[in-house]
Coordinates of C-alpha atoms in Angstrom, one line a residue:
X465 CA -7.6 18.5 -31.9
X466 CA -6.6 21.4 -30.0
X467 CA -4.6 18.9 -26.9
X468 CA -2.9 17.1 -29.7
X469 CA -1.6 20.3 -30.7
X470 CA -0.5 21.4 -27.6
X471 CA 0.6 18.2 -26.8
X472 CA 3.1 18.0 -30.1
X473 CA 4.5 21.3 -29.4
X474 CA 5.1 20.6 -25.8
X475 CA 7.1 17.4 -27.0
X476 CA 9.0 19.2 -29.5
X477 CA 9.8 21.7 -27.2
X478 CA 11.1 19.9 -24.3
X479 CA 12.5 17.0 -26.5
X480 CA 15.4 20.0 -27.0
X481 CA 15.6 21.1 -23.7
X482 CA 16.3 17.3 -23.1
X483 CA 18.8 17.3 -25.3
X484 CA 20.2 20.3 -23.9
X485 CA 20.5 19.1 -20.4
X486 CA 22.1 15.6 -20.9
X487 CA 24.9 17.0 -23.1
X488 CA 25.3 19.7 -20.6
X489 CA 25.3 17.9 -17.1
X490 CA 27.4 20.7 -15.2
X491 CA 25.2 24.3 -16.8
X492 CA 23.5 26.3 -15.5
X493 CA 20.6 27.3 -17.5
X494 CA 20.1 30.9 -17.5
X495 CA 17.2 30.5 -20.3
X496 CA 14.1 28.3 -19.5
X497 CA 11.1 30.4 -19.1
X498 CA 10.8 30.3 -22.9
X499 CA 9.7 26.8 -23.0
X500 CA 6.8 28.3 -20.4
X501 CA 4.6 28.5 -23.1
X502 CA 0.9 29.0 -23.6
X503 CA 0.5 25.6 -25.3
X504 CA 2.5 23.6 -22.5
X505 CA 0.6 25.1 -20.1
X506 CA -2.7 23.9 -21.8
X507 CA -1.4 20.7 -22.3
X508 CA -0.8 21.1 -18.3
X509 CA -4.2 21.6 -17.7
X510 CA -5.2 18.7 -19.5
X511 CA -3.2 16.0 -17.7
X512 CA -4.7 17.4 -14.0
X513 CA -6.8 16.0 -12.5
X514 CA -10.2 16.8 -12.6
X515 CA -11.9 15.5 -9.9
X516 CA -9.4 16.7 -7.2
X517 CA -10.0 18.4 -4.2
X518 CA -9.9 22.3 -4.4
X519 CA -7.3 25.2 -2.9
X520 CA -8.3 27.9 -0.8
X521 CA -10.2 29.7 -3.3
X522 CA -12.8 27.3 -4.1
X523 CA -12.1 26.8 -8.1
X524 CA -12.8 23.8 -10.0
X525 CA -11.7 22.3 -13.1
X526 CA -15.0 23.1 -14.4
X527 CA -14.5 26.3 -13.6
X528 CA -11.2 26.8 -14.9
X529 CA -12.3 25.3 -18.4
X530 CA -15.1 28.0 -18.9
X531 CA -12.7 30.3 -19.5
X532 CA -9.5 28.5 -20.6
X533 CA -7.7 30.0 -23.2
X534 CA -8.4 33.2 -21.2
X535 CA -7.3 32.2 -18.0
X536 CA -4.3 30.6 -19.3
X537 CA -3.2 33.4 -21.1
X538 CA -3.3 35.6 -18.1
X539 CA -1.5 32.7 -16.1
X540 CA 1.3 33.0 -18.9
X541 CA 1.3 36.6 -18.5
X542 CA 1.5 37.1 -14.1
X543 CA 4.1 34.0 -14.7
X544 CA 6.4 36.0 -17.0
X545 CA 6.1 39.8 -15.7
X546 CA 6.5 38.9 -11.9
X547 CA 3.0 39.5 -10.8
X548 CA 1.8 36.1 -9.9
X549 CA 1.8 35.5 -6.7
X550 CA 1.4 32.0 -5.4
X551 CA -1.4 31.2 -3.3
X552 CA -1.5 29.3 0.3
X553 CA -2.3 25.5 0.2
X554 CA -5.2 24.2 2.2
X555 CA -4.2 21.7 4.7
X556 CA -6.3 18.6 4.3
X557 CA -4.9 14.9 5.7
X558 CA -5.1 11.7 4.6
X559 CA -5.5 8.5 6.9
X560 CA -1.7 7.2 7.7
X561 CA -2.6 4.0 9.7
X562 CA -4.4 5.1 13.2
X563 CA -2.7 8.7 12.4
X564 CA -3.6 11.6 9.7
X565 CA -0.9 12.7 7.3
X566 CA -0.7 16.4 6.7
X567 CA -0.7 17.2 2.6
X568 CA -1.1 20.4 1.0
X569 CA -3.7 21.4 -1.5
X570 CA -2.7 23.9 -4.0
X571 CA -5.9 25.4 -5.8
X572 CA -6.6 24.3 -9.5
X573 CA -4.6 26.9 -11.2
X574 CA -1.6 26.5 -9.4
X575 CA -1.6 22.6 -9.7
X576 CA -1.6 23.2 -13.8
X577 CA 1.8 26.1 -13.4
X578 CA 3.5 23.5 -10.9
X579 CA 2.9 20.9 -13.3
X580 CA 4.1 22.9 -16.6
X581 CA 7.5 24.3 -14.6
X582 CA 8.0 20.5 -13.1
X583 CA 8.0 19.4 -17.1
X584 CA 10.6 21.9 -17.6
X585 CA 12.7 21.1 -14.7
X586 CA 12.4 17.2 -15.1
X587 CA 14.2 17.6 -18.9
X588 CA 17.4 19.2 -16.2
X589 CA 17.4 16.9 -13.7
X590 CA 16.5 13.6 -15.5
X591 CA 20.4 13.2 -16.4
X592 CA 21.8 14.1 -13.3
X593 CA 19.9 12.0 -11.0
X594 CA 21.3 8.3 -10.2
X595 CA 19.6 5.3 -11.5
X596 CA 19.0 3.8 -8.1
X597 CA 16.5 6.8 -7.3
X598 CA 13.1 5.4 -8.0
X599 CA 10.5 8.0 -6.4
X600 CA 8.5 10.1 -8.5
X601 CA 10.3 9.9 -11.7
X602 CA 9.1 9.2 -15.1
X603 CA 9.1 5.4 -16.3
X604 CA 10.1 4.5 -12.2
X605 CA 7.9 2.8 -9.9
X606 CA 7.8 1.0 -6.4
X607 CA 8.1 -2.1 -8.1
X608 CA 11.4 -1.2 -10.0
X609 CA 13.4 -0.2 -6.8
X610 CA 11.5 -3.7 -4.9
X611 CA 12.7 -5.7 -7.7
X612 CA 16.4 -3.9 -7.8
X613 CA 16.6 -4.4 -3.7
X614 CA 15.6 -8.2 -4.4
X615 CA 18.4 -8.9 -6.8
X616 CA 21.0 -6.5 -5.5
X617 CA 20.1 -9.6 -1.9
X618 CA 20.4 -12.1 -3.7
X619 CA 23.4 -12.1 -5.6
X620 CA 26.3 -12.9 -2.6
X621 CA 23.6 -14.4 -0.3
X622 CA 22.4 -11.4 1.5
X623 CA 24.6 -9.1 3.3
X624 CA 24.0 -5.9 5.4
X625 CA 21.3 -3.7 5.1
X626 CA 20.8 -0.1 6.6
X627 CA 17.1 1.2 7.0
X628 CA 16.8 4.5 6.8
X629 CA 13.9 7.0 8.2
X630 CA 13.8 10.5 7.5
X631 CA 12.1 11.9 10.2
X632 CA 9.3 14.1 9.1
X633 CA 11.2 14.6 5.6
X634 CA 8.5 17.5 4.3
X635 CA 8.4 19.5 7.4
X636 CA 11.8 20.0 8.3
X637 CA 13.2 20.8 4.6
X638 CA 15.9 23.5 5.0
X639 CA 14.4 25.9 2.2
X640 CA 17.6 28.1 1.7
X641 CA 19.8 24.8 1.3
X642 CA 17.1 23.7 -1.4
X643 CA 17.6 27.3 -3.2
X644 CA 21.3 27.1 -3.3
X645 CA 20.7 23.5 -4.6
X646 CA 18.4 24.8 -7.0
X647 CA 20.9 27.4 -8.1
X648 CA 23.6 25.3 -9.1
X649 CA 21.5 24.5 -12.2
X650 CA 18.9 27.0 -12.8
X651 CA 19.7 30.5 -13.5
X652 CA 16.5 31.6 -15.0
X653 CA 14.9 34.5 -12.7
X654 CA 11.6 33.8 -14.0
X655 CA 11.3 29.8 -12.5
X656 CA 13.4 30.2 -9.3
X657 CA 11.1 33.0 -8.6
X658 CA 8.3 30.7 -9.5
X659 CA 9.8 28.1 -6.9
X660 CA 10.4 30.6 -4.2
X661 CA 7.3 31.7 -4.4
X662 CA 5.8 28.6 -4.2
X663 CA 8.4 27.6 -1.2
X664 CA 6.9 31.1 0.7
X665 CA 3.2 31.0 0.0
X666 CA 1.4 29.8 3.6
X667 CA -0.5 27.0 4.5
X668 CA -4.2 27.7 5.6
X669 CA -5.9 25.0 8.2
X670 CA -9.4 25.9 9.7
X671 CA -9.3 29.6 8.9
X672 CA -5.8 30.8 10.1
X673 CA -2.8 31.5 7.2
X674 CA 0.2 31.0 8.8
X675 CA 4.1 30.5 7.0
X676 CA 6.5 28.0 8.2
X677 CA 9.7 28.4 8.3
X678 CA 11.0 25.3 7.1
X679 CA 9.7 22.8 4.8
X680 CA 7.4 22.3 1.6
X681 CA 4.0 20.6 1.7
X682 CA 3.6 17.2 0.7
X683 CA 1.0 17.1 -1.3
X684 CA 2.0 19.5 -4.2
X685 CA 2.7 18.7 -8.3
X686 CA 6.2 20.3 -7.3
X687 CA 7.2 18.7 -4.0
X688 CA 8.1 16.0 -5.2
X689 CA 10.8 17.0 -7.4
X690 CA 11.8 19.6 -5.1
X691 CA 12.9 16.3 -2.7
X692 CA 14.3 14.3 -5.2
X693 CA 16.5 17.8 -5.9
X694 CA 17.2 17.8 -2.0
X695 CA 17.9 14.3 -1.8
X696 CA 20.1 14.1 -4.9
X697 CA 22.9 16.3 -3.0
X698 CA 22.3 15.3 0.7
X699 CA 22.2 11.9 0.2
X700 CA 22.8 10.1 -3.8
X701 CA 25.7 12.3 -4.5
X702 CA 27.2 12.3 -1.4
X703 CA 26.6 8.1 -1.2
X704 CA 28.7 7.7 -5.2
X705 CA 31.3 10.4 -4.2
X706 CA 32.1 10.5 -0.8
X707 CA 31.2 7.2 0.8
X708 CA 31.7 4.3 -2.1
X709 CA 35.4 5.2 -2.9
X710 CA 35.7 4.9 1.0
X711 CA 34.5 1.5 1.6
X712 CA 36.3 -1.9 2.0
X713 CA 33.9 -3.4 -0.4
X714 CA 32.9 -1.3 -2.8
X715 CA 29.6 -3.6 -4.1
X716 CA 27.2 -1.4 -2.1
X717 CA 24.2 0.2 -3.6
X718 CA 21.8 3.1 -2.1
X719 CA 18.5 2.5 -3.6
X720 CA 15.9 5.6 -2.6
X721 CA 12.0 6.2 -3.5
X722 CA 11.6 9.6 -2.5
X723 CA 12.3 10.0 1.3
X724 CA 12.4 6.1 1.5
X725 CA 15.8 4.9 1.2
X726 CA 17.8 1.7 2.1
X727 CA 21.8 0.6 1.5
X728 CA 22.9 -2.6 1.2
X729 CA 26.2 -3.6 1.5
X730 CA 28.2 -6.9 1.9
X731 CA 30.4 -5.7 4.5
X732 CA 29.8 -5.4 8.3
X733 CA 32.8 -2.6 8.9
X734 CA 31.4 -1.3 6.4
X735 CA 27.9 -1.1 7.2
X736 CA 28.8 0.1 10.7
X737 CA 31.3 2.9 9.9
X738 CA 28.1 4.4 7.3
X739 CA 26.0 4.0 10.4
X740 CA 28.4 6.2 12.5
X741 CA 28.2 9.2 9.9
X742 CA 24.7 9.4 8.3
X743 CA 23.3 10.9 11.2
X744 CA 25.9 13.5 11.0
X745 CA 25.7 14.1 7.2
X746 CA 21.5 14.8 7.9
X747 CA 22.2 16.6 10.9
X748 CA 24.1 18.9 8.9
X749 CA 21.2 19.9 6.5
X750 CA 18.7 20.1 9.8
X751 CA 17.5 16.4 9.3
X752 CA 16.9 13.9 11.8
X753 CA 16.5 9.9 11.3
X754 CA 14.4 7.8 13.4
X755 CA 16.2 6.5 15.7
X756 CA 13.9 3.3 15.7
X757 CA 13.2 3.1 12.7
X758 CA 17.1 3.4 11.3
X759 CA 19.2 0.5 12.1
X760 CA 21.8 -1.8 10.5
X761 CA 20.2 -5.8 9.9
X762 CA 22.6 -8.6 9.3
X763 CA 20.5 -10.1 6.5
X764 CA 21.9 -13.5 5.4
X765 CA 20.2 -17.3 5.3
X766 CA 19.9 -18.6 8.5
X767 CA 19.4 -15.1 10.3
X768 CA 15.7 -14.9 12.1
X769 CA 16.3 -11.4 10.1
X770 CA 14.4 -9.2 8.2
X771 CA 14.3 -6.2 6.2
X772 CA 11.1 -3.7 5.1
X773 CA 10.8 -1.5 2.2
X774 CA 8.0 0.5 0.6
X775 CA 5.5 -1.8 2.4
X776 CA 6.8 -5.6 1.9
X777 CA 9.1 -7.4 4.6
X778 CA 12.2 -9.1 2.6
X779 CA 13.1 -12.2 4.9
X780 CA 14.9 -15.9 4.3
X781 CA 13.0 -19.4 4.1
X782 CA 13.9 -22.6 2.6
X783 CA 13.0 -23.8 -0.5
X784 CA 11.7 -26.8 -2.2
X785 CA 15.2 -27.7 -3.1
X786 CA 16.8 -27.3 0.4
X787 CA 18.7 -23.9 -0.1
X788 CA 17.7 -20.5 0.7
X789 CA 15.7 -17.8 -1.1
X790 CA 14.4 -14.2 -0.1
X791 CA 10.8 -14.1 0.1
X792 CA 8.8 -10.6 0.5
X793 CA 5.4 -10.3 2.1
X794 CA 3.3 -7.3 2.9
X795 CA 4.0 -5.6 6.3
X796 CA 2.3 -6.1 8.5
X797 CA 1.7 -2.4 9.5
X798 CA 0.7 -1.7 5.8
X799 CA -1.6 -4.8 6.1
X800 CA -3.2 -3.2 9.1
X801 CA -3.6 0.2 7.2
X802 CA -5.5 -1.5 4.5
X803 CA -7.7 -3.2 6.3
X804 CA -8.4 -0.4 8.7
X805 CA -9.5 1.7 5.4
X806 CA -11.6 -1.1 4.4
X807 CA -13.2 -1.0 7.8
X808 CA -14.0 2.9 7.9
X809 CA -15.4 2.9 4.2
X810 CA -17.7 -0.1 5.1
X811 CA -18.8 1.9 8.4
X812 CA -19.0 4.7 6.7
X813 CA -21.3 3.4 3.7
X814 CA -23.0 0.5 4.6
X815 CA -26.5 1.8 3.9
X816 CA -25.7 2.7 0.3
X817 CA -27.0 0.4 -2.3
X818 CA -25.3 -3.0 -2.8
X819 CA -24.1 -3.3 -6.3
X820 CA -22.6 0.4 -5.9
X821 CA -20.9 -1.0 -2.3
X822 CA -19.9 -4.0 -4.7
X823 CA -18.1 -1.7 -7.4
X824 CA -16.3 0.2 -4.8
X825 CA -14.8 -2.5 -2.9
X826 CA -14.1 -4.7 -6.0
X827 CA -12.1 -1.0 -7.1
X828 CA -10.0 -1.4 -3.6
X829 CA -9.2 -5.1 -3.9
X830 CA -7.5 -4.4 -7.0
X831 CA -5.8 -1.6 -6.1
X832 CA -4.7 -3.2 -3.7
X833 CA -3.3 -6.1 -5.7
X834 CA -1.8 -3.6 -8.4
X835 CA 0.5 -2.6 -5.1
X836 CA 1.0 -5.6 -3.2
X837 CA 0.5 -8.5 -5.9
X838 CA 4.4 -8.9 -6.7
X839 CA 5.6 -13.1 -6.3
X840 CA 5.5 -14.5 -2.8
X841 CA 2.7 -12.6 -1.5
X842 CA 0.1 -14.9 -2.5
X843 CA -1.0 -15.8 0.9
X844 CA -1.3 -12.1 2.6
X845 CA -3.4 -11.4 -1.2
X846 CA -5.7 -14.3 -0.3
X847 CA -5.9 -13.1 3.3
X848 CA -6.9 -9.7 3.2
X849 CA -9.7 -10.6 0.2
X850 CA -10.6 -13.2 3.2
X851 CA -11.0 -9.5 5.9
X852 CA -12.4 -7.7 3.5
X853 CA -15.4 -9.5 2.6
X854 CA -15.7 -10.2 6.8
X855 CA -15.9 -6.6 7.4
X856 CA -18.2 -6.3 5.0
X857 CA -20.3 -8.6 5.9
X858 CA -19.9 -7.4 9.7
X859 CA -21.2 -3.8 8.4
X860 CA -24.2 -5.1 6.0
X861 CA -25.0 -7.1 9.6
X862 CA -25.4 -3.3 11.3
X863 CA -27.7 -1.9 8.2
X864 CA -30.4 -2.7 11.0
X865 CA -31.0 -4.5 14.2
X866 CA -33.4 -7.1 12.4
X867 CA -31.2 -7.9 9.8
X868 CA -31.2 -11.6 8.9
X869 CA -28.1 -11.9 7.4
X870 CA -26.9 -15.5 8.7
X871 CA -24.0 -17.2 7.7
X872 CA -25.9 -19.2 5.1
X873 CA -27.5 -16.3 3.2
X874 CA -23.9 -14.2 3.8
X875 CA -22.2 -17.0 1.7
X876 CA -24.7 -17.2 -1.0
X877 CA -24.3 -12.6 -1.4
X878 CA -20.4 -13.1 -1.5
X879 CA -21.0 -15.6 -4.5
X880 CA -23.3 -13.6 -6.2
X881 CA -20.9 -10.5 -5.5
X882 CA -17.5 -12.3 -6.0
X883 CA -15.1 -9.9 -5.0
X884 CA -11.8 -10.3 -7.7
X885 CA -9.4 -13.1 -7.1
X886 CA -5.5 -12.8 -6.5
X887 CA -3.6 -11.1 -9.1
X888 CA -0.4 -11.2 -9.1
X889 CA 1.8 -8.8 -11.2
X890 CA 4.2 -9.3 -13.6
X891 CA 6.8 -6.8 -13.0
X892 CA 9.5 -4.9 -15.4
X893 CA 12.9 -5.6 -14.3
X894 CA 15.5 -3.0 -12.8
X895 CA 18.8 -3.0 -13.8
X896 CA 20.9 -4.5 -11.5
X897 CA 24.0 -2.1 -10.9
X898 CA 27.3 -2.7 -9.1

């Protein structure tokens, strides 16, 4: 009863600072800490998650909740006076293909204020930010952006397409820039403290606190909306003002899922003269793009060309009826990632039970298919269900060195435990713009 109540006044609340912020696109709002309230901040605590890993000091959600209405009250209070001060994240990694990816763990309490202020800050930004900006938004998704790149391809037959790769995106964030970003809409002392101090607090890895100069960690409730901010001016804004009017063609679309971003265009001058500056225009806000993994592709039928985004590979192929179509498939580096997972759980727990190995894995195959089960991709689907259940099988072979788990009795355990079939998704369309 109590979250419904919290939950109602949070909507009322920041259904008016909604309102607020699309009729006024160009104010600053000088005002916002009032909508940091005690009941937003417990409806905060009851959409994080529970079961995540904990900051530097240790706290669970468990531990929160003795104490709530307590603990956010005091939260409410440090917030509002000046006296909270935010604490370092704990660097922890998560397996990026044969590599580790740095993220940064904020501790329990500090994920519930990140998420309250990013509510608040979200109801700002919602109607500045351009349609074609997919990451980390509310009612946006992978899927969205694929299905916007896949029509934006196919209307003209193709044309040019610029990869683009920010080169360690989080780690090199210019933190004053972000401020005066910040600035140009929010006024309120209270949040852009709130942010700085969040920008400033240290990262702790294996004992030693340390503060970099640059960057936020990826990992946060805020960090992501801190990159769409970024992003917005270095690269949306700057794409619709700036570059578009400037073009020969002006049917060219940017479409960006947080630090992912691709242009197409359906002119080669075009596509080479955006080439020429965009290194310049990130060098200016101390970003660097791959210089690999950036590049301009001539993607039209006929081309032995291809294009990848957010894990699927967008090439040409005939079809039945003798003309060409754009077909998507998963990449194969992403394929490789999964099935390397696969391969460390399996290793990892093969002497655990079998129906509990069972649930697990049948719990990754469909993830997996939520992600990569778009039209097209029915044969890398069917494939990596094929890898998975080999691995497994490989690893149930190692439980020990008698096992006598022969082909025979190994297809008679994968019909009992079936692992789910190919599903493929049926997907919302995006909007296709001009």
């Amino acid at each position: 009863m109590q979250e419904t109540q919290s939950s109602d006044a949070m909507s009322t609340s920041l259904l008016r600072l909604a309102a607020l912020g699309k009729d006024h696109p160009q104010r600053c709002f000088t005002n916002l800490n009032q909508y940091l309230t005690k009941d937003l901040l417990r409806a905060a605590f009851h959409r994080t998650r529970k079961d995540g890993a904990t900051g530097v000091d240790g706290q669970t959600a468990a531990d929160y909740a003795q104490d709530l209405e307590d603990n956010l009250a005091s939260l409410l209070v440090r917030v509002k006076n000046g006296s909270y001060r935010a604490p370092p994240v704990k660097r922890g990694y998560v397996p990026k293909g044969k590599s580790q990816r740095p993220i940064g763990i904020p501790t329990f309490e500090d994920k519930v204020l990140q998420r309250a202020v990013v509510w608040i800050l979200e109801k700002l930004y919602e109607p500045l930010f351009h349609p074609h900006s997919f990451g980390y938004r509310p009612g946006r998704s992978t899927h969205q952006a694929l299905d916007l790149m896949y029509r934006q391809l196919t209307v003209g037959g193709g044309g040019q397409a610029i990869e683009m790769d920010i080169q360690g995106f989080f780690d090199n964030l210019d933190k004053r820039q972000l401020r005066e970003f910040l600035q140009q809409r929010i006024g309120d002392g209270v949040i852009l403290r709130l942010i700085n101090k969040w920008l400033k607090a240290g990262v702790m890895e294996g004992g030693n606190l340390h503060y970099p100069e640059q960057g936020t960690p990826q990992g946060g409730v805020a960090s992501p909306l801190l990159a769409n901010v970024y992003l917005h001016y270095v690269l949306d804004q700057w794409f619709e003002q700036e570059v578009k009017p400037r073009l020969l063609n002006s049917n060219a679309t940017l479409i960006r899922f947080a630090d992912d971003a691709v242009l197409l265009m359906k002119n080669a001058r075009d596509a080479a003269r955006v080439m020429e500056v965009l290194p310049k225009r990130f060098g200016r806000y101390h970003l660097q793009l791959h210089p690999d993994k950036t590049c301009v592709t001539e993607f039209k039928p006929k081309k032995k060309a291809s294009v990848d985004f957010l894990g699927f590979t967008h090439y040409w192929r005939k079809n039945r009826r003798g003309g060409w179509s754009i077909k998507r498939k998963t990449m194969k580096s992403r394929f490789a990632r999964s099935v390397l997972a696969i391969k460390q759980w399996c290793r990892t727990n093969r002497h655990q039970p079998l129906p509990e190995q069972y649930m697990a894995l049948c719990r990754k195959v469909r993830g997996h298919y939520a992600y990569f089960g778009i039209s097209g991709n029915s044969a890398a689907l069917k494939r990596f269900r094929f890898v998975v259940e080999k691995v497994w099988i490989k690893w149930l072979r190692r439980r020990s060195q008698r096992h006598c788990l022969d082909w025979k009795r190994a297809s008679l355990l994968l019909k009992r435990y079936s692992l789910p079939a190919m599903k493929l998704l049926a997907m919302k369309p995006a909007k296709v713009m001009s």
